[in-house]
Short mmCIF file of C-alpha atoms in Angstrom, two decimals:
data_model
loop_
_atom_site.label_atom_id
_atom_site.label_comp_id
_atom_site.label_asym_id
_atom_site.label_seq_id
_atom_site.Cartn_x
_atom_site.Cartn_y
_atom_site.Cartn_z
CA THR A 1 59.26 16.69 153.29
CA THR A 2 59.80 14.39 150.89
CA ASN A 3 60.13 17.29 148.30
CA SER A 4 63.21 18.60 150.75
CA ILE A 5 64.51 15.25 151.82
CA MET A 6 64.95 14.85 147.76
CA LYS A 7 66.92 17.69 147.22
CA LYS A 8 69.47 17.06 150.09
CA VAL A 9 69.42 13.61 148.86
CA ILE A 10 70.55 15.61 144.90
CA LEU A 11 72.89 17.90 147.46
CA TYR A 12 74.52 15.34 148.99
CA LEU A 13 74.97 13.46 146.02
CA ALA A 14 76.28 16.59 143.84
CA VAL A 15 78.67 16.60 146.45
CA ALA A 16 79.70 13.20 146.54
CA VAL A 17 80.79 13.21 142.66
CA LEU A 18 82.42 16.51 142.62
CA THR A 19 84.61 15.77 145.55
CA GLY A 20 85.48 12.32 144.09
CA PHE A 21 86.38 13.86 141.08
CA GLY A 22 88.09 15.94 141.80
CA LEU A 23 90.26 14.07 144.13
CA LEU A 24 90.47 11.26 141.14
CA THR A 25 91.97 14.17 139.22
CA ILE A 26 94.15 15.06 141.60
CA PHE A 27 95.52 11.31 142.17
CA LEU A 28 95.77 11.16 137.61
CA SER A 29 96.80 14.56 137.31
CA THR A 30 100.13 14.79 139.99
CA SER A 31 100.85 11.09 139.02
CA VAL A 32 101.34 11.90 135.21
CA ILE A 33 103.42 15.23 136.42
CA PHE A 34 105.35 13.99 139.31
CA ASP A 35 105.72 10.35 137.16
CA LEU A 36 104.10 8.37 140.02
CA PHE A 37 103.65 4.87 139.82
CA ASP A 38 104.19 4.98 136.62
CA VAL A 39 101.39 7.04 135.24
CA ARG A 40 103.17 8.66 132.50
CA ALA A 41 104.09 5.49 130.50
CA LYS A 42 100.55 4.21 131.09
CA GLU A 43 98.99 7.42 129.55
CA GLY A 44 101.15 7.30 126.69
CA ASN A 45 101.67 10.83 125.01
CA TYR A 46 99.68 12.94 127.38
CA VAL A 47 99.90 16.94 126.96
CA LEU A 48 100.95 18.85 130.00
CA PHE A 49 99.32 21.44 129.98
CA VAL A 50 96.42 19.48 129.82
CA VAL A 51 97.89 18.30 132.42
CA TRP A 52 97.62 20.91 134.29
CA SER A 53 94.80 22.71 133.40
CA ASN A 54 93.06 19.19 134.52
CA PHE A 55 95.43 19.49 138.05
CA ILE A 56 94.46 23.70 138.77
CA SER A 57 90.82 22.54 138.05
CA SER A 58 91.18 19.03 140.84
CA PHE A 59 91.75 22.27 143.32
CA ILE A 60 88.60 24.15 142.04
CA TYR A 61 86.59 20.99 142.03
CA LEU A 62 86.87 20.49 145.81
CA ILE A 63 86.77 24.09 146.99
CA SER A 64 83.48 24.21 144.94
CA ALA A 65 82.51 20.85 146.59
CA TYR A 66 82.32 22.55 149.98
CA GLY A 67 81.13 25.83 148.61
CA LEU A 68 77.71 23.65 147.08
CA LEU A 69 77.58 21.79 150.47
CA ALA A 70 77.53 25.29 152.31
CA SER A 71 75.42 26.96 149.62
CA LYS A 72 78.19 29.10 149.47
CA LYS A 73 77.35 32.35 146.51
CA TRP A 74 80.59 32.46 145.16
CA THR A 75 80.63 28.18 144.11
CA PHE A 76 79.11 29.17 141.03
CA LYS A 77 81.67 31.46 140.06
CA THR A 78 84.66 29.11 140.74
CA LEU A 79 83.23 26.47 138.60
CA GLY A 80 82.82 28.49 136.02
CA PHE A 81 86.12 29.97 135.92
CA SER A 82 87.20 26.70 135.92
CA SER A 83 85.16 25.89 133.01
CA ILE A 84 86.64 28.56 131.35
CA ILE A 85 89.86 27.37 132.14
CA LEU A 86 89.14 23.90 130.43
CA SER A 87 87.55 25.51 127.92
CA ALA A 88 90.87 27.44 126.70
CA THR A 89 92.92 24.64 127.03
CA PHE A 90 90.78 22.49 125.14
CA PHE A 91 90.85 25.51 122.23
CA GLY A 92 94.71 25.81 122.73
CA PHE A 93 95.13 21.88 122.48
CA ILE A 94 92.90 21.76 119.02
CA LEU A 95 95.57 24.08 117.86
CA TYR A 96 98.56 21.89 119.26
CA ILE A 97 96.67 19.52 117.31
CA GLN A 98 96.31 21.04 114.00
CA SER A 99 99.76 22.00 114.86
CA GLY A 100 100.61 18.59 114.52
CA GLY A 101 101.09 17.67 118.26
CA ILE A 102 101.64 14.54 119.26
CA HIS A 103 98.87 13.72 121.30
CA GLU A 104 96.44 10.30 123.04
CA SER A 105 92.78 10.68 120.73
CA LYS A 106 91.07 9.72 123.78
CA THR A 107 92.27 13.11 125.42
CA VAL A 108 89.65 14.80 123.29
CA GLY A 109 86.34 12.65 124.86
CA ALA A 110 87.95 13.40 128.20
CA MET A 111 88.77 16.81 128.06
CA LEU A 112 85.25 17.39 126.09
CA PHE A 113 83.64 15.20 128.70
CA ARG A 114 85.11 17.50 131.71
CA ILE A 115 84.60 20.63 130.36
CA THR A 116 80.67 19.36 130.06
CA LEU A 117 80.63 17.40 133.45
CA THR A 118 81.89 21.10 134.73
CA PHE A 119 79.56 22.82 132.92
CA LEU A 120 76.56 21.19 134.73
CA PHE A 121 78.21 21.81 137.77
CA THR A 122 78.03 24.83 137.54
CA LEU A 123 74.56 25.22 136.71
CA PHE A 124 73.72 22.91 139.12
CA ALA A 125 75.62 25.99 141.59
CA TYR A 126 73.94 28.30 140.43
CA PHE A 127 69.75 27.11 140.42
CA THR A 128 70.68 25.18 144.10
CA ILE A 129 72.30 27.91 145.29
CA ASN A 130 72.00 31.50 143.53
CA LYS A 131 68.55 31.18 141.95
CA ASN A 132 67.03 30.43 145.53
CA ARG A 133 69.01 33.29 147.35
CA THR A 134 67.54 35.81 144.80
CA ASN A 135 63.83 33.95 145.20
CA GLU A 136 63.99 34.58 148.75
CA ARG A 137 65.13 38.17 148.75
CA LYS A 138 62.55 38.87 146.26
CA ARG A 139 59.70 36.96 149.04
CA LEU A 140 60.87 38.60 151.72
CA THR A 141 61.01 42.40 150.06
CA SER A 142 57.62 41.78 148.68
CA ARG A 143 56.78 40.94 152.34
CA HIS A 144 58.29 44.04 153.72
CA LYS A 145 57.38 46.20 151.22
CA SER A 146 53.67 44.69 152.44
CA ASN A 147 54.28 45.00 156.02
CA PHE A 148 55.41 48.52 154.78
CA ASN A 149 51.76 49.51 152.53
CA TYR A 150 49.59 48.27 155.38
CA PHE A 151 50.82 50.81 157.57
CA ALA A 152 51.00 53.74 155.04
CA ILE A 153 48.73 56.65 155.44
#
């Protein structure tokens, strides 16, 4: 049906965006960490713990893209974990700024964007995988109960 085709298109689009975001993040964060392609100079006053947080999250994005594609129940948990990592990092980053730490102002917006996007992917994974499995389980359970009642004396 048209509805199932649309759901598949949205799923594949989400997987592509998550994969692309993960790969881009790996490239950028490793370029800063290992000073590849003069990215450090271009980034200016980067904050290393923020870069490491992004680096860790990039692998979580790639693992989660597979989980989303394969409808693995754990996908929303991995993305939720990434949301927690990024939020804790942002909290630490705010404390770092308040204590006079040197940073680029664009990092605040970039972190908020990353946290929001990760949280939206977490919700997407929950509602496309876990919620559907719960509804399917309820449907199967009610079918079995009705069959059982049919044979009850």
